[in-house]
Coordinates of C-alpha atoms in Angstrom, one line a residue:
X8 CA 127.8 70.7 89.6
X9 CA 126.8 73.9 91.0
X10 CA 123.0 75.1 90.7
X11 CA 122.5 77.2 87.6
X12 CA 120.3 80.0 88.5
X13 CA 117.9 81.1 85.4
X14 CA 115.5 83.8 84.1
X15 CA 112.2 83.7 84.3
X16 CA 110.0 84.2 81.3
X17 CA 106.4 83.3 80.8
X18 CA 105.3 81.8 84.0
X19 CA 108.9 79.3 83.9
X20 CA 112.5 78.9 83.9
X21 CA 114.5 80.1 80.5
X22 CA 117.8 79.5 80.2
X23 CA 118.3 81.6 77.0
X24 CA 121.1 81.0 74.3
X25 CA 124.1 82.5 76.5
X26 CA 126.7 80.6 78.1
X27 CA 127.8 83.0 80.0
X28 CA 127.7 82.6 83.7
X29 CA 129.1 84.9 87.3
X30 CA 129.3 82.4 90.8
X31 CA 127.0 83.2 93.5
X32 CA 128.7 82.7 96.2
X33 CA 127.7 82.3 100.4
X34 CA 129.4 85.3 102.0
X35 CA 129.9 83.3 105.4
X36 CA 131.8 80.1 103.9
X37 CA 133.3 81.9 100.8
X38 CA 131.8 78.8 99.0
X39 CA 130.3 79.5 95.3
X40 CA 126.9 78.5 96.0
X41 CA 125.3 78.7 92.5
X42 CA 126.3 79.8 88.6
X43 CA 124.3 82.3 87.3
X44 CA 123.4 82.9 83.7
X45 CA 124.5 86.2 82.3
X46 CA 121.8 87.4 79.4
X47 CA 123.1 88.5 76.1
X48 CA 121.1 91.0 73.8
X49 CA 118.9 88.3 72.5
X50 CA 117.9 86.7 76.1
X51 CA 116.9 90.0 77.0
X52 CA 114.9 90.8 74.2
X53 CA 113.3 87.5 74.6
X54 CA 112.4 88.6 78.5
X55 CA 111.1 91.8 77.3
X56 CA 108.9 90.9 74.7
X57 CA 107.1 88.3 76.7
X58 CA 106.3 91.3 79.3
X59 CA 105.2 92.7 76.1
X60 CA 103.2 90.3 74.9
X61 CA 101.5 89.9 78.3
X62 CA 100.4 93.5 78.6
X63 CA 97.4 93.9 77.0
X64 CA 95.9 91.2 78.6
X65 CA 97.0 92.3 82.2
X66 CA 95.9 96.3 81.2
X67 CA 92.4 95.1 80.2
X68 CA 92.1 92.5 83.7
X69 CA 89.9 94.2 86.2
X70 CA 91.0 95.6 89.1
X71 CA 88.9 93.5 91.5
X72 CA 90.9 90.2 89.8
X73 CA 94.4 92.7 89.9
X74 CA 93.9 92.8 93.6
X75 CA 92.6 89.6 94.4
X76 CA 96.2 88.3 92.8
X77 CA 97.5 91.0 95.0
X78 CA 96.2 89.5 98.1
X79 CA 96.7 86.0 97.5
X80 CA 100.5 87.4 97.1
X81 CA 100.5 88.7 100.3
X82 CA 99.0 85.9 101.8
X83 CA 101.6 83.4 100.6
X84 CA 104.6 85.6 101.2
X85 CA 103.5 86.6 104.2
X86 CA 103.2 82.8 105.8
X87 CA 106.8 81.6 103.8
X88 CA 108.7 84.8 105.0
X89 CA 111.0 82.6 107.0
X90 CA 111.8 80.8 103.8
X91 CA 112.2 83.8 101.7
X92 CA 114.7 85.3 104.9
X93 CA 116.9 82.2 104.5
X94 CA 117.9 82.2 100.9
X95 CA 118.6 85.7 101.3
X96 CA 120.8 85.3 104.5
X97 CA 122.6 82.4 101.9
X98 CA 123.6 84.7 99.2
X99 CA 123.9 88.5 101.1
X100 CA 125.5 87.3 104.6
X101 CA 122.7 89.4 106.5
X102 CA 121.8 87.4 109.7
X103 CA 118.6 86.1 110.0
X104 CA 116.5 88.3 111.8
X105 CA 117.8 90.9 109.8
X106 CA 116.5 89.1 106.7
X107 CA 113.4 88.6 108.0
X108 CA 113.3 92.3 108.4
X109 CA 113.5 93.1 104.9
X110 CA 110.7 90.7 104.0
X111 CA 108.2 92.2 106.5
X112 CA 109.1 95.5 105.5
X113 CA 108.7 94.9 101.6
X114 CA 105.0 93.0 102.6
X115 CA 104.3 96.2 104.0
X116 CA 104.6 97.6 100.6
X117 CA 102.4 94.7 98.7
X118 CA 99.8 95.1 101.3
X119 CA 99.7 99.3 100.1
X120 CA 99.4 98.0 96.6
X121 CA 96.4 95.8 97.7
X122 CA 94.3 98.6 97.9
X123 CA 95.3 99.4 94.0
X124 CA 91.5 99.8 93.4
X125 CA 91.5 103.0 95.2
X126 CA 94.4 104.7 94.5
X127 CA 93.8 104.5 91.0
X128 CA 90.2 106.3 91.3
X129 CA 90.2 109.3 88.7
X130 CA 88.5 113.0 88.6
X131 CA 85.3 114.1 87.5
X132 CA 83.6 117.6 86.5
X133 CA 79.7 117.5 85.6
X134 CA 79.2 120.5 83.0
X135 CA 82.5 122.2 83.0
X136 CA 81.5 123.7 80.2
X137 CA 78.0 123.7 79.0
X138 CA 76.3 120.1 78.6
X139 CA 79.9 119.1 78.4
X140 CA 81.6 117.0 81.0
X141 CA 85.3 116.4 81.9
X142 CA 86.7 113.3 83.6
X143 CA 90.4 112.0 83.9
X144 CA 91.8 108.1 84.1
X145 CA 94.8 107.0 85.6
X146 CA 96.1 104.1 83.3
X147 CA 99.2 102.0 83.4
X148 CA 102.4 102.5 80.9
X149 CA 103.2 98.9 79.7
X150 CA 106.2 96.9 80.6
X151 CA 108.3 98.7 83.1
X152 CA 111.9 97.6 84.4
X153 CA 113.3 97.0 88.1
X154 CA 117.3 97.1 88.4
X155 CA 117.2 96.3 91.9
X156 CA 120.8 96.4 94.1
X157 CA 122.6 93.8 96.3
X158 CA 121.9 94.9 99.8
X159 CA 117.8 94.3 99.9
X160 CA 117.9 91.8 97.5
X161 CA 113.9 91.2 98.2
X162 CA 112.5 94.6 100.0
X163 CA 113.7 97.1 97.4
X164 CA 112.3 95.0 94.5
X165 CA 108.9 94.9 96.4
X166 CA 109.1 98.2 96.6
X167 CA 108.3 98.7 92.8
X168 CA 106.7 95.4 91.9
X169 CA 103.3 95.2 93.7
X170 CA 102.5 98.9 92.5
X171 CA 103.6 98.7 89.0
X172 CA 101.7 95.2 89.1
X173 CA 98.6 96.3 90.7
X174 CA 98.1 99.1 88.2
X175 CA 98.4 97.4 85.2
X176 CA 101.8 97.2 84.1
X177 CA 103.9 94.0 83.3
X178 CA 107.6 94.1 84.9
X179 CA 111.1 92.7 83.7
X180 CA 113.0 92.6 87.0
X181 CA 116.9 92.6 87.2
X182 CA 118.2 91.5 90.2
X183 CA 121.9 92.2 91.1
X184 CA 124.1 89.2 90.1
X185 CA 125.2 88.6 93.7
X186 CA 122.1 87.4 95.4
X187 CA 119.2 86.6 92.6
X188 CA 117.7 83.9 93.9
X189 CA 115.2 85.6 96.2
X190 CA 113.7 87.4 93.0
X191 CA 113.4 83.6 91.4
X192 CA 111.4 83.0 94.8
X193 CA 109.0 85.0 94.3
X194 CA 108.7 84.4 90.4
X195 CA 107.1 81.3 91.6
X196 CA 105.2 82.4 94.2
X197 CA 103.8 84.9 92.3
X198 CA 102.5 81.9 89.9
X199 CA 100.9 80.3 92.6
X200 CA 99.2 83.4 93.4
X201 CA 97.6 83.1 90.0
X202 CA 99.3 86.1 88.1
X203 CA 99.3 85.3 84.4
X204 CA 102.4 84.7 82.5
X205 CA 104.1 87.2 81.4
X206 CA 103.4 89.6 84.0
X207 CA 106.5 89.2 86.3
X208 CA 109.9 88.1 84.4
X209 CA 113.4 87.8 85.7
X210 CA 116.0 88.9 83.7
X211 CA 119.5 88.0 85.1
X212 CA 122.6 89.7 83.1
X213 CA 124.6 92.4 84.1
X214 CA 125.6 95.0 82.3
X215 CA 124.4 93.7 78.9
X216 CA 121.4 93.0 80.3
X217 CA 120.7 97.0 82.3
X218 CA 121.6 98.6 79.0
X219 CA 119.1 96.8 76.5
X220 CA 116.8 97.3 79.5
X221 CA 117.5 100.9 78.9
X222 CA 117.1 102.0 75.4
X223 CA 114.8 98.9 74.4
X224 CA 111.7 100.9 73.1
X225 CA 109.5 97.9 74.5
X226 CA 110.3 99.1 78.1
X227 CA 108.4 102.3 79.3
X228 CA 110.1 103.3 82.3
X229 CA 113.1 102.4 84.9
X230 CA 112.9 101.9 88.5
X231 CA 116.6 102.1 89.9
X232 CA 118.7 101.8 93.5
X233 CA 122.3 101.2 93.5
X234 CA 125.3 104.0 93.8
X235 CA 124.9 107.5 92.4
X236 CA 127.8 107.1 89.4
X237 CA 125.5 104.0 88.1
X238 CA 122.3 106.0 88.8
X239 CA 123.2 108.8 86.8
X240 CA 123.8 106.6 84.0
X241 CA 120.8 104.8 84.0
X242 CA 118.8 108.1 84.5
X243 CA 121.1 109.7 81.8
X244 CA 120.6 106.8 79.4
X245 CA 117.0 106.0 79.8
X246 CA 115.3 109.5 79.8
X247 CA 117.6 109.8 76.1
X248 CA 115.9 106.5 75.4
X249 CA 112.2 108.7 76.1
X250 CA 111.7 106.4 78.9
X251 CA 110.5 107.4 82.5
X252 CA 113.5 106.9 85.6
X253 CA 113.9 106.8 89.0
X254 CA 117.0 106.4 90.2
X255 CA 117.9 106.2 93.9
X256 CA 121.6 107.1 94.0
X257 CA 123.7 106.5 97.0
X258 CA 123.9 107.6 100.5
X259 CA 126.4 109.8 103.1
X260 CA 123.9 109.6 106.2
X261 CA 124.8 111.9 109.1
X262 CA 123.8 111.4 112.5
X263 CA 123.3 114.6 115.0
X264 CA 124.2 114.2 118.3
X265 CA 122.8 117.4 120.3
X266 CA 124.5 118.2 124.4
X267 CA 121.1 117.4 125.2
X268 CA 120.2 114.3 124.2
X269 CA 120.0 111.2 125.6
X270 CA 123.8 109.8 125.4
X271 CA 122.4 105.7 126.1
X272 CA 119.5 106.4 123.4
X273 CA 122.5 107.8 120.9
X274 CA 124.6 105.5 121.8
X275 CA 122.3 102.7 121.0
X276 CA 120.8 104.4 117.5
X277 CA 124.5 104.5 116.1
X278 CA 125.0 101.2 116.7
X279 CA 122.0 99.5 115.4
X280 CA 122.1 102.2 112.4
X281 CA 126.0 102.0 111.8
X282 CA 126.2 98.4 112.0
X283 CA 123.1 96.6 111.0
X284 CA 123.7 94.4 108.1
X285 CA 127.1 94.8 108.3
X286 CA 126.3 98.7 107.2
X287 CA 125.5 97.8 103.7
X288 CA 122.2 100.2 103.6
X289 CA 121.6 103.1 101.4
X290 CA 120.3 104.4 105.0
X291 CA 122.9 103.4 107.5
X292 CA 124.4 105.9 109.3
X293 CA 128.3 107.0 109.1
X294 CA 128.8 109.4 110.2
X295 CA 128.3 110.6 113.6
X296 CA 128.1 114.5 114.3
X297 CA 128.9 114.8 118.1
X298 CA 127.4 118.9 118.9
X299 CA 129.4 120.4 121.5
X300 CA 131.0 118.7 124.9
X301 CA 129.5 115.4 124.5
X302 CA 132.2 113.8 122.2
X303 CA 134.4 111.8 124.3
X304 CA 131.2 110.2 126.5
X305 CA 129.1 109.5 123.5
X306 CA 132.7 107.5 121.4
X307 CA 133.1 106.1 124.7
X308 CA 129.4 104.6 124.7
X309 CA 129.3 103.8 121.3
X310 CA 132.7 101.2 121.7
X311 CA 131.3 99.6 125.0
X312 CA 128.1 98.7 123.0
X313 CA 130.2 97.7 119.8
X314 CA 132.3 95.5 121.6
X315 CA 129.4 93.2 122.5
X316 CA 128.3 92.7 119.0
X317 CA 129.6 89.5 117.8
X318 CA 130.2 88.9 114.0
X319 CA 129.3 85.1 112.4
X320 CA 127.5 83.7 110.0
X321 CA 124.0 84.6 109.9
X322 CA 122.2 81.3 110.4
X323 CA 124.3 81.0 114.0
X324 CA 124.2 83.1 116.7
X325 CA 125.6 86.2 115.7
X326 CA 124.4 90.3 115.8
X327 CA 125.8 91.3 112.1
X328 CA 127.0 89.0 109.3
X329 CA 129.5 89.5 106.5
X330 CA 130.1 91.9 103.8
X331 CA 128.2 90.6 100.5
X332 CA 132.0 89.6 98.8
X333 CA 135.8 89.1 99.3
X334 CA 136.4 92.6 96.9
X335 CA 133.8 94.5 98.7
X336 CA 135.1 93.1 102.0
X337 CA 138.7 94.4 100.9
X338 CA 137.4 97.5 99.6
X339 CA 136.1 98.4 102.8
X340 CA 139.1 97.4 105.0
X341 CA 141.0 100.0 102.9
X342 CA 139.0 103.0 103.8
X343 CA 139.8 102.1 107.5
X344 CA 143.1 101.8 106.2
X345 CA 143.1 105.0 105.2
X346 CA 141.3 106.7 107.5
X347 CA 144.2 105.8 110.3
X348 CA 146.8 107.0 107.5
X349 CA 145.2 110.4 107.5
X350 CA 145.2 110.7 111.7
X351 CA 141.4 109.4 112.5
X352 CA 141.6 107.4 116.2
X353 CA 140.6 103.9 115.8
X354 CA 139.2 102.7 118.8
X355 CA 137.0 100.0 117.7
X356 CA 138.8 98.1 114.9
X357 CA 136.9 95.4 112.7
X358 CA 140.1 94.2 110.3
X359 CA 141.1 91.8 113.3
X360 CA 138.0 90.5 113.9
X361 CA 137.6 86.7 115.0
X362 CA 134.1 85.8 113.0
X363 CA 132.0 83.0 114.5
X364 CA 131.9 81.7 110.6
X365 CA 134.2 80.4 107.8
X366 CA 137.8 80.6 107.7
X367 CA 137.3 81.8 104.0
X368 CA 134.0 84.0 105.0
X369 CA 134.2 87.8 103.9
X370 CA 134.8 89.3 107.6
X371 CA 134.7 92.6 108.6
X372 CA 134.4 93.4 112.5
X373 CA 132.1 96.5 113.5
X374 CA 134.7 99.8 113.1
X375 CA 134.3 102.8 115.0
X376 CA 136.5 105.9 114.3
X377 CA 136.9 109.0 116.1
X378 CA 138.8 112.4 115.1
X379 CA 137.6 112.3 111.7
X380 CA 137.4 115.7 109.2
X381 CA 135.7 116.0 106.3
X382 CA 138.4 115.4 103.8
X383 CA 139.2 112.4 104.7
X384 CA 137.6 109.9 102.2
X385 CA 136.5 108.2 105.0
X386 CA 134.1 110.8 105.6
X387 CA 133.5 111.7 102.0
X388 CA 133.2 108.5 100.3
X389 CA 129.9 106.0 100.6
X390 CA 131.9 103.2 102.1
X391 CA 128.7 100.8 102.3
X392 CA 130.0 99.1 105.5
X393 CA 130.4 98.5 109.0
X394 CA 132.6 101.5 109.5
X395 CA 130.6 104.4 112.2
X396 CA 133.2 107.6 112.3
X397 CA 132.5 110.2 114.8
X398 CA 133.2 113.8 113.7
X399 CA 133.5 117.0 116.0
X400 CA 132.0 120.3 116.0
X401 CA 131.0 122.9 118.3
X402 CA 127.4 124.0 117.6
X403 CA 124.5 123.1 116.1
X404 CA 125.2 125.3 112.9
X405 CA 128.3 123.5 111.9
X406 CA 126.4 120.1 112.1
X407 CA 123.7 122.0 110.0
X408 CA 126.4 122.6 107.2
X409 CA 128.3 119.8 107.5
X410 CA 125.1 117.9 106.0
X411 CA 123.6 120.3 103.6
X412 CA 127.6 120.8 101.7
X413 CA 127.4 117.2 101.6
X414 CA 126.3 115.9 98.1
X415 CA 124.0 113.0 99.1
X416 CA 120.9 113.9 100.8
X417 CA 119.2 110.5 101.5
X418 CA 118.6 110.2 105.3
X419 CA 119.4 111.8 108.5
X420 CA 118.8 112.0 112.2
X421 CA 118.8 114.2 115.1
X422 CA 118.9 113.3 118.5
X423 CA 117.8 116.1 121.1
X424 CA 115.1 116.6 123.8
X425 CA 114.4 120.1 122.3
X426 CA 111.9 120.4 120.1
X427 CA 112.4 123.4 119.0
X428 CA 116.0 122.5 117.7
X429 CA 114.6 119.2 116.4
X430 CA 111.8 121.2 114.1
X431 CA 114.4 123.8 113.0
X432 CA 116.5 120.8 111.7
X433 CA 113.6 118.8 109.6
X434 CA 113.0 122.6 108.4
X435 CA 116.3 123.6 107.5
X436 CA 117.9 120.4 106.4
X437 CA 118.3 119.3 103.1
X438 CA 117.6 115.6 102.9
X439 CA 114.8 113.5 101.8
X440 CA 114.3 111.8 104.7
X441 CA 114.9 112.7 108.3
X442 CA 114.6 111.3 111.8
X443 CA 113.9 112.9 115.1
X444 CA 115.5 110.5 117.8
X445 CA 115.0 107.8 114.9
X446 CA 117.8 106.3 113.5
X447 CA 116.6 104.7 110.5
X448 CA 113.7 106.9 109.3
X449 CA 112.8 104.9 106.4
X450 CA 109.0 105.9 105.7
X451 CA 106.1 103.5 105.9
X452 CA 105.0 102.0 102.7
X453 CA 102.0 104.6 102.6
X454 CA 105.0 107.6 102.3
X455 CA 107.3 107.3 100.0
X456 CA 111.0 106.7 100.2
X457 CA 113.8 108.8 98.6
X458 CA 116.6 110.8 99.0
X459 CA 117.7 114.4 97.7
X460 CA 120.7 115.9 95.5
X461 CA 122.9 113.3 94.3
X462 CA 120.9 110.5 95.9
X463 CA 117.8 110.6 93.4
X464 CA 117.7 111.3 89.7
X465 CA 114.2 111.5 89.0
X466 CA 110.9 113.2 90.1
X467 CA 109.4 110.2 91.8
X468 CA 110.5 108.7 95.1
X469 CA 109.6 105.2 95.7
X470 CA 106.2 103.4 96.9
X471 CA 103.7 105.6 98.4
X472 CA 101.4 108.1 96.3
X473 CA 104.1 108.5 94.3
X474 CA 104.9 105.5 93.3
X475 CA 101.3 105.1 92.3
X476 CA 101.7 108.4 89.9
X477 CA 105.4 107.0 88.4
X478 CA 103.5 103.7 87.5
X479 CA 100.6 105.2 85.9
X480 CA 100.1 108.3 83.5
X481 CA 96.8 110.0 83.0
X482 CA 94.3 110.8 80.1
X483 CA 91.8 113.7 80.4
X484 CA 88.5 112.9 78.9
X485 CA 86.3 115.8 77.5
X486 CA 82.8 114.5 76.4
X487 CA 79.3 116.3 75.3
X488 CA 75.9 114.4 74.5
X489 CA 74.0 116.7 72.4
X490 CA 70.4 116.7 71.6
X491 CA 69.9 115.6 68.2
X492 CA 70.7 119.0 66.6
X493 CA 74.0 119.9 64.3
X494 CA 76.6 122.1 66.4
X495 CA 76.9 123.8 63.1
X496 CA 80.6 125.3 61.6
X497 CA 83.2 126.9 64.1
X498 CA 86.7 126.8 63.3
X499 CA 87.7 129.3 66.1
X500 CA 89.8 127.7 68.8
X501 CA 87.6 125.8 71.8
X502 CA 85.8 128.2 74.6
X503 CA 84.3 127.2 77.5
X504 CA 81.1 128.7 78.0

């Protein structure tokens, strides 16, 4: 019998009263790996109200012990990362090091949240008006959600978690049904850090589960990544519900490729950005902007390096692992499909690639296409794969345009040895994140992370300050200590004097 894969409600396992269940499935074998339980309206009211009921108690801890749980977190996560890597590699296909990655890079994150006591330090005025004194606390909201998306099944979750935890808040988490098992991971860990019950709980469901998440009056606010038609619905559907959103949407990430840049160092940045993780990253790049003369030497560089990378399961020997499931996989092949149909060039074609995995694994090869226009829905659509298209123009303006008509605005790059060109671009273009001869610019934990346009719905970007500021609302305290004498009668609106 397959492992059945549970929530996680007050400090243990809860199974709930559904039967329903979704397979969990390893990407490289095309073997269902696990059954997971599917939350009906009860389960996830059960979830919520032990968040609930664990609130008080976690707003009223100190924030010495809040940190001190924070720390032993890190501490445990950071020594069992290779264990946390493998089980997601087991359920998302991403190779190892790549897994290993996305722990490091949500540690990062915990280790910001560590110094909790700091960030929430409020504001204080002696005698702002006379013998009166004005000071403001930061406190946290009460149980907040995480609907967290396939492709960083343990980074993106960490990148709400430690902050919502660290200032007070309990958290229902959601994990996307394909790979769960890495939030169940750190359910436990987070026990043995010593967080009370209560405080963390896994809520497995889909959409059953998002939607009770979102109007149930219990939950205080929504922290959301996934694509930008299920983004605007959360944000559309919790903010009715009164509640606080973020929702990170989905992603069209161009790449410019100036005459004067360094074609190896290009080369080599569209690779590693186009095809890392098989290209399922809100900030992959796909699209390659060649400015000007360069087009044919920089597609030319970009297949010699593509044709090295070898494809396999990611526990062997292999650069880039499989797409997350046989649909997706499919779904994928057809834009390349599609792309040829409507005249792009493909010169580096993944659909015939031999995969050092499964015969049944969900394979897709590295796919680079040339030639392609902007109404091809190659270009236009968030594929979420390992498909890199190269798209001509002549100057630097058209490049400009290009990305700011687009609807996304999550990441982009430039690549030039000018610098005056590369700070007219972070100036004039209209994304939330950019990168100057970076491919990847996704911020340290200490910034915070979030797109533009149709790619966030919401005021708050992730992690960072304002993460702090999503998790926490303030109260503005106005107090005066008299002398023992009556302030006599006034019923004229208040004057500061």
């Amino acid at each position: 019998m397959n492992n059945v894969i549970q929530h996680w409600r007050d400090g243990k396992s809860f199974a709930g009263t559904s039967t329903a269940t979704s397979p969990v499935t390893n990407p490289a074998t095309g073997e269902v790996t696990g059954e997971l339980l599917l939350a009906n309206v009860e389960d996830a009211r059960a979830v919520i109200d032990a968040a609930a009921a664990a609130f008080p108690t976690w707003r009223d801890t100190s924030l010495a012990k809040r940190a001190s749980v924070l720390f032993a977190f890190r501490e445990l996560i950071n020594a069992r990362k290779e264990e946390l890597a493998a089980i997601i590699t087991s359920e998302h296909g991403k190779v190892l090091s790549d897994a290993l990655g996305e722990v490091s890079r949500g540690i990062e994150v915990v280790e910001f949240a560590c110094g909790i006591p700091h960030l929430l330090k409020g504001g204080y005025t002696e005698n702002a008006s006379t013998k009166v004194d004005v000071h403001s606390v930061l406190q946290p909201l009460g149980p907040v959600a995480i609907i967290s998306p396939f492709n960083f099944p343990a980074m993106v979750p960490m990148w709400f978690f430690p902050i919502a935890i660290g200032a007070g808040n309990t958290v229902v988490i959601k994990p996307s049904e394909k790979d769960p098992s890495a939030v169940i991971w750190m359910a436990e860990l987070w026990k043995e850090a010593g967080l009370p019950d209560g405080v963390f709980n896994v809520l497995q469901g889909d959409k059953t589960a998002v939607d009770e998440l979102l109007t149930n009056p219990k939950i205080k606010a929504v922290s959301f990544v996934g694509s930008t038609p299920i983004a605007q619905y959360v944000y559309a559907t919790g903010t009715a519900a009164g509640k606080r959103v973020q929702a990170l949407g989905g992603a069209k990430n161009h790449a410019v490729i100036l005459p004067d840049a360094d074609l190896d160092l290009a080369a080599d940045a569209m690779v590693n950005a186009g095809f890392g993780s098989a290209g399922e990253r809100c900030m992959a790049i796909s699209a390659a902007v060649a400015v000007g003369p360069i087009a044919d030497d920089l597609v030319a560089k970009i297949a010699e390096r593509t044709a090295t990378i070898k494809t396999g399961d990611g526990t062997k020997d292999s650069d880039m692992g499989p797409l997350v499931t046989k649909a997706h996989r499919d779904k994928v092949a057809s834009y390349i499909d599609a792309g040829e149909a409507a005249g792009a060039k493909v010169v580096v074609d993944g659909r015939t690639v031999i995969a050092n995995g499964g015969a049944d694994g969900f394979w897709l090869g590295p796919t680079l296409l040339d030639n392609v226009t902007p109404e091809m829905s190659v270009y236009t659509d968030e594929i979420f794969g390992p498909v890199l298209s190269v798209v001509r123009v002549e100057t630097y303006d058209e490049a400009l345009e290009l990305i700011n008509s687009n609807p996304y605005g999550n990441g982009t790059a430039i690549f030039t040895n000018d610098g005056g060109a590369a700070r007219r671009f972070q100036n004039e273009v209209e994304v939330g994140m950019v990168g100057i001869n970076v491919p990847i610019p996704v911020p340290m934990a200490y910034f915070s992370f979030g797109g533009w346009k149709a790619s966030l719905f919401g005021d708050s970007h992730a992690h960072g300050t304002e993460g702090v500021h999503f998790f926490t609302r303030t109260k503005a305290i106005t107090t005066r200590w008299l002398d023992p004498s009556h302030g006599g009668i006034n019923l004229g609106f208040p004057e500061n004097k």
